[in-house]
Amino acid sequence: MLKGISAQIKAGESVALIGSNGAGKSTLLKCLAGLHENSGGRISIFNETFERFPSRMQQKTIRKRIGFVFQAHGLVKRLTAHSNVVHGFLGQPGSWRAFTQATACQEWRIKATEALETVKLADKSSARVDQLSGGQAQRVAIARALVRQPDLMIADEPAASLDPTSGHEVMRQFVDLTKDKGITLVFTSHNMEHALTYADRVIALKAGKILIDAESCQLKQTDLGRVFDG
């Protein structure tokens, strides 16, 4: 449960959302995306303002401008990397064609190829996802989100399932891509080093409240330790 949360996120900003399990991180992300009903307060995103829950038209507008990347990837392992990126167009008009790259329109196939090139996986386009490494699979998930050309990217523990080296590689590429394209990034993490290294700003939640909200350059790992105390 969130309690009196108040924060503004600037366009193009990279924000790390940290806190222990149950602190309210996922709830806050769902509220921001209009996926969770609020018991009070007001949310404004993309010039759309709502209180308890966005209208159906607002939901459509908001979700069209958000890309999601999850810890578990959410990829279809038996399909190719290219087909999985094409899945980013699901929800668009005529999106039944986005089931695989074979049925997708040429424009979507081209954009999916460009997204894979962006994450440096063009050579893995025809490889099945279950043949890729964990880091490569996560980059496919990033490409799938990027292909929608979102204004906001929401990532829930994007590097948690990766080894330290792959985790840093994925986070660095993720942040560089969003900065290059002017995309606002909000990601959750239990990794304090990632939060301080890859975010412009850190928002720490504890028991549903904001405990810390500061620029990452002003913080040290010891400052964040109390977020997990008790």
Tab-separated table of C-alpha atoms in Angstrom:
chain	number	residue	atom	x	y	z
A	1	MET	CA	0.000	0.000	0.000
A	2	LEU	CA	1.270	3.442	-0.941
A	3	LYS	CA	0.975	6.264	1.571
A	4	GLY	CA	1.164	9.903	0.517
A	5	ILE	CA	3.470	9.374	-2.460
A	6	SER	CA	4.289	12.606	-4.307
A	7	ALA	CA	6.892	12.786	-7.060
A	8	GLN	CA	7.494	14.278	-10.488
A	9	ILE	CA	9.537	12.581	-13.194
A	10	LYS	CA	10.962	14.748	-15.949
A	11	ALA	CA	10.879	13.776	-19.614
A	12	GLY	CA	14.104	11.989	-20.574
A	13	GLU	CA	15.042	11.278	-16.966
A	14	SER	CA	16.341	7.901	-15.796
A	15	VAL	CA	14.935	6.942	-12.390
A	16	ALA	CA	15.789	3.932	-10.236
A	17	LEU	CA	13.008	2.816	-7.929
A	18	ILE	CA	14.386	0.799	-5.021
A	19	GLY	CA	13.048	-0.798	-1.872
A	20	SER	CA	12.606	-4.170	-0.217
A	21	ASN	CA	9.936	-6.639	-1.311
A	22	GLY	CA	6.522	-5.276	-0.418
A	23	ALA	CA	7.713	-1.665	-0.235
A	24	GLY	CA	5.314	-0.635	-3.022
A	25	LYS	CA	7.574	-0.490	-6.091
A	26	SER	CA	5.423	-2.634	-8.375
A	27	THR	CA	2.245	-0.966	-7.144
A	28	LEU	CA	3.672	2.456	-7.954
A	29	LEU	CA	4.643	1.342	-11.481
A	30	LYS	CA	1.169	-0.116	-12.068
A	31	CYS	CA	-0.466	3.078	-10.831
A	32	LEU	CA	1.750	5.136	-13.123
A	33	ALA	CA	0.740	3.019	-16.114
A	34	GLY	CA	-2.939	3.097	-15.184
A	35	LEU	CA	-3.001	-0.625	-14.404
A	36	HIS	CA	-3.880	-0.331	-10.705
A	37	GLU	CA	-6.803	1.528	-9.139
A	38	ASN	CA	-5.889	4.274	-6.679
A	39	SER	CA	-7.771	4.778	-3.448
A	40	GLY	CA	-6.928	8.484	-3.479
A	41	GLY	CA	-4.729	11.135	-4.997
A	42	ARG	CA	-4.131	12.089	-8.615
A	43	ILE	CA	-1.819	10.918	-11.383
A	44	SER	CA	-0.837	12.944	-14.450
A	45	ILE	CA	0.976	11.286	-17.339
A	46	PHE	CA	1.263	12.366	-20.988
A	47	ASN	CA	-1.163	15.241	-20.298
A	48	GLU	CA	-3.736	12.738	-19.070
A	49	THR	CA	-4.904	13.227	-15.480
A	50	PHE	CA	-6.965	10.720	-13.532
A	51	GLU	CA	-7.793	9.874	-9.944
A	52	ARG	CA	-9.006	6.385	-9.091
A	53	PHE	CA	-8.561	4.841	-12.537
A	54	PRO	CA	-8.047	6.185	-16.061
A	55	SER	CA	-10.943	6.045	-18.502
A	56	ARG	CA	-10.811	3.480	-21.282
A	57	MET	CA	-9.725	6.166	-23.748
A	58	GLN	CA	-7.022	7.358	-21.340
A	59	GLN	CA	-5.791	3.791	-20.858
A	60	LYS	CA	-5.458	3.380	-24.604
A	61	THR	CA	-3.550	6.651	-24.941
A	62	ILE	CA	-1.232	5.949	-22.002
A	63	ARG	CA	-0.362	2.343	-22.826
A	64	LYS	CA	0.371	3.202	-26.442
A	65	ARG	CA	3.210	5.430	-25.224
A	66	ILE	CA	4.756	3.017	-22.699
A	67	GLY	CA	7.198	0.170	-23.300
A	68	PHE	CA	7.532	-2.605	-20.714
A	69	VAL	CA	10.552	-4.804	-19.950
A	70	PHE	CA	10.254	-7.495	-17.286
A	71	GLN	CA	12.728	-9.594	-15.326
A	72	ALA	CA	11.361	-12.832	-16.797
A	73	HIS	CA	11.529	-11.445	-20.361
A	74	GLY	CA	8.052	-12.743	-21.309
A	75	LEU	CA	9.395	-14.005	-24.625
A	76	VAL	CA	8.033	-16.955	-26.610
A	77	LYS	CA	11.048	-19.259	-26.519
A	78	ARG	CA	10.116	-21.441	-29.506
A	79	LEU	CA	9.897	-18.409	-31.802
A	80	THR	CA	12.757	-16.439	-33.325
A	81	ALA	CA	14.159	-13.229	-31.916
A	82	HIS	CA	12.651	-11.386	-34.886
A	83	SER	CA	9.149	-12.768	-34.261
A	84	ASN	CA	9.382	-11.857	-30.586
A	85	VAL	CA	10.264	-8.266	-31.432
A	86	VAL	CA	7.333	-8.127	-33.866
A	87	HIS	CA	5.156	-8.990	-30.843
A	88	GLY	CA	5.772	-5.418	-29.740
A	89	PHE	CA	3.061	-4.397	-32.189
A	90	LEU	CA	0.380	-6.497	-30.491
A	91	GLY	CA	-2.446	-4.204	-29.474
A	92	GLN	CA	-2.078	-2.096	-32.599
A	93	PRO	CA	-4.838	-2.126	-35.265
A	94	GLY	CA	-4.558	-5.392	-37.200
A	95	SER	CA	-2.207	-6.740	-34.549
A	96	TRP	CA	-3.209	-10.359	-35.170
A	97	ARG	CA	-0.578	-10.128	-37.893
A	98	ALA	CA	2.063	-9.552	-35.204
A	99	PHE	CA	1.892	-13.162	-34.000
A	100	THR	CA	5.019	-13.977	-36.033
A	101	GLN	CA	7.269	-12.132	-38.433
A	102	ALA	CA	5.904	-14.336	-41.255
A	103	THR	CA	2.413	-12.818	-40.943
A	104	ALA	CA	3.501	-9.283	-40.018
A	105	CYS	CA	3.327	-6.481	-42.539
A	106	GLN	CA	6.564	-5.341	-44.163
A	107	GLU	CA	6.704	-2.115	-42.152
A	108	TRP	CA	6.612	-4.016	-38.850
A	109	ARG	CA	9.224	-6.517	-40.027
A	110	ILE	CA	11.550	-3.683	-41.014
A	111	LYS	CA	11.080	-1.886	-37.692
A	112	ALA	CA	11.700	-5.135	-35.803
A	113	THR	CA	14.931	-5.653	-37.751
A	114	GLU	CA	16.019	-2.093	-36.957
A	115	ALA	CA	15.255	-2.622	-33.251
A	116	LEU	CA	17.415	-5.765	-33.204
A	117	GLU	CA	20.205	-3.833	-34.908
A	118	THR	CA	19.871	-1.161	-32.221
A	119	VAL	CA	20.506	-3.710	-29.440
A	120	LYS	CA	23.309	-5.297	-31.528
A	121	LEU	CA	21.505	-8.569	-32.181
A	122	ALA	CA	20.935	-8.369	-35.932
A	123	ASP	CA	22.955	-11.571	-36.370
A	124	LYS	CA	20.570	-13.404	-34.012
A	125	SER	CA	17.391	-12.359	-35.808
A	126	SER	CA	16.526	-15.870	-37.026
A	127	ALA	CA	17.692	-17.681	-33.873
A	128	ARG	CA	15.105	-19.177	-31.555
A	129	VAL	CA	15.000	-17.390	-28.228
A	130	ASP	CA	15.703	-20.625	-26.320
A	131	GLN	CA	19.073	-20.717	-28.115
A	132	LEU	CA	20.123	-17.316	-26.770
A	133	SER	CA	21.986	-16.447	-23.590
A	134	GLY	CA	20.155	-14.697	-20.747
A	135	GLY	CA	21.695	-11.354	-21.658
A	136	GLN	CA	20.787	-11.765	-25.323
A	137	ALA	CA	17.204	-12.695	-24.440
A	138	GLN	CA	16.872	-9.593	-22.289
A	139	ARG	CA	18.142	-7.472	-25.170
A	140	VAL	CA	15.441	-9.019	-27.373
A	141	ALA	CA	12.907	-7.964	-24.735
A	142	ILE	CA	14.338	-4.436	-24.847
A	143	ALA	CA	14.079	-4.402	-28.645
A	144	ARG	CA	10.459	-5.567	-28.394
A	145	ALA	CA	9.704	-2.582	-26.137
A	146	LEU	CA	11.700	-0.138	-28.282
A	147	VAL	CA	9.897	-1.107	-31.489
A	148	ARG	CA	6.789	0.663	-30.152
A	149	GLN	CA	8.818	3.918	-30.020
A	150	PRO	CA	7.620	4.656	-26.467
A	151	ASP	CA	7.968	7.908	-24.581
A	152	LEU	CA	8.298	6.054	-21.271
A	153	MET	CA	10.064	2.760	-20.604
A	154	ILE	CA	9.147	0.843	-17.461
A	155	ALA	CA	11.505	-1.973	-16.473
A	156	ASP	CA	10.912	-4.256	-13.502
A	157	GLU	CA	14.231	-5.739	-12.276
A	158	PRO	CA	15.603	-5.904	-15.853
A	159	ALA	CA	18.978	-7.381	-14.836
A	160	ALA	CA	18.044	-9.473	-11.791
A	161	SER	CA	18.183	-12.813	-13.607
A	162	LEU	CA	21.566	-12.129	-15.224
A	163	ASP	CA	25.118	-12.718	-14.057
A	164	PRO	CA	27.012	-9.575	-12.932
A	165	THR	CA	28.840	-9.047	-16.231
A	166	SER	CA	25.749	-9.546	-18.406
A	167	GLY	CA	23.718	-7.436	-15.987
A	168	HIS	CA	26.041	-4.469	-16.369
A	169	GLU	CA	26.161	-4.883	-20.156
A	170	VAL	CA	22.375	-4.952	-20.431
A	171	MET	CA	21.872	-1.991	-18.094
A	172	ARG	CA	24.505	0.107	-19.830
A	173	GLN	CA	23.002	-0.555	-23.245
A	174	PHE	CA	19.491	-0.042	-21.912
A	175	VAL	CA	20.311	3.357	-20.435
A	176	ASP	CA	22.356	4.476	-23.449
A	177	LEU	CA	19.516	3.578	-25.826
A	178	THR	CA	16.856	5.401	-23.843
A	179	LYS	CA	19.086	8.472	-23.451
A	180	ASP	CA	19.890	8.470	-27.165
A	181	LYS	CA	16.211	8.317	-28.094
A	182	GLY	CA	15.032	10.730	-25.398
A	183	ILE	CA	12.950	8.068	-23.647
A	184	THR	CA	12.092	8.462	-19.976
A	185	LEU	CA	13.199	5.377	-18.025
A	186	VAL	CA	11.885	4.100	-14.698
A	187	PHE	CA	13.376	0.828	-13.485
A	188	THR	CA	13.186	-1.118	-10.249
A	189	SER	CA	16.254	-2.760	-8.773
A	190	HIS	CA	17.597	-4.394	-5.647
A	191	ASN	CA	21.109	-3.737	-6.938
A	192	MET	CA	22.360	-0.533	-5.326
A	193	GLU	CA	25.323	-0.291	-7.684
A	194	HIS	CA	22.982	-0.382	-10.692
A	195	ALA	CA	20.739	2.249	-9.128
A	196	LEU	CA	23.618	4.658	-8.511
A	197	THR	CA	25.443	3.954	-11.776
A	198	TYR	CA	22.640	3.867	-14.318
A	199	ALA	CA	20.038	6.304	-12.972
A	200	ASP	CA	20.009	10.092	-12.867
A	201	ARG	CA	17.859	9.885	-9.766
A	202	VAL	CA	16.982	7.375	-7.062
A	203	ILE	CA	13.592	7.102	-5.382
A	204	ALA	CA	13.615	4.736	-2.409
A	205	LEU	CA	10.398	3.383	-0.946
A	206	LYS	CA	9.941	1.942	2.512
A	207	ALA	CA	6.609	0.748	3.897
A	208	GLY	CA	4.766	2.490	1.074
A	209	LYS	CA	6.384	5.889	1.622
A	210	ILE	CA	9.222	7.752	-0.084
A	211	LEU	CA	12.273	7.541	2.165
A	212	ILE	CA	14.812	9.006	-0.285
A	213	ASP	CA	14.375	11.056	-3.452
A	214	ALA	CA	17.694	12.440	-4.673
A	215	GLU	CA	20.043	12.647	-7.634
A	216	SER	CA	22.235	9.560	-7.785
A	217	CYS	CA	25.405	11.659	-7.887
A	218	GLN	CA	24.562	12.894	-4.381
A	219	LEU	CA	24.214	9.406	-2.918
A	220	LYS	CA	26.449	6.539	-1.830
A	221	GLN	CA	25.578	2.893	-1.232
A	222	THR	CA	25.782	3.520	2.511
A	223	ASP	CA	23.034	6.151	2.157
A	224	LEU	CA	20.763	3.518	0.657
A	225	GLY	CA	21.452	0.891	3.299
A	226	ARG	CA	18.756	2.186	5.629
A	227	VAL	CA	16.166	1.500	2.954
A	228	PHE	CA	16.552	-2.197	3.738
A	229	ASP	CA	17.077	-1.941	7.510
A	230	GLY	CA	14.409	-3.498	9.716
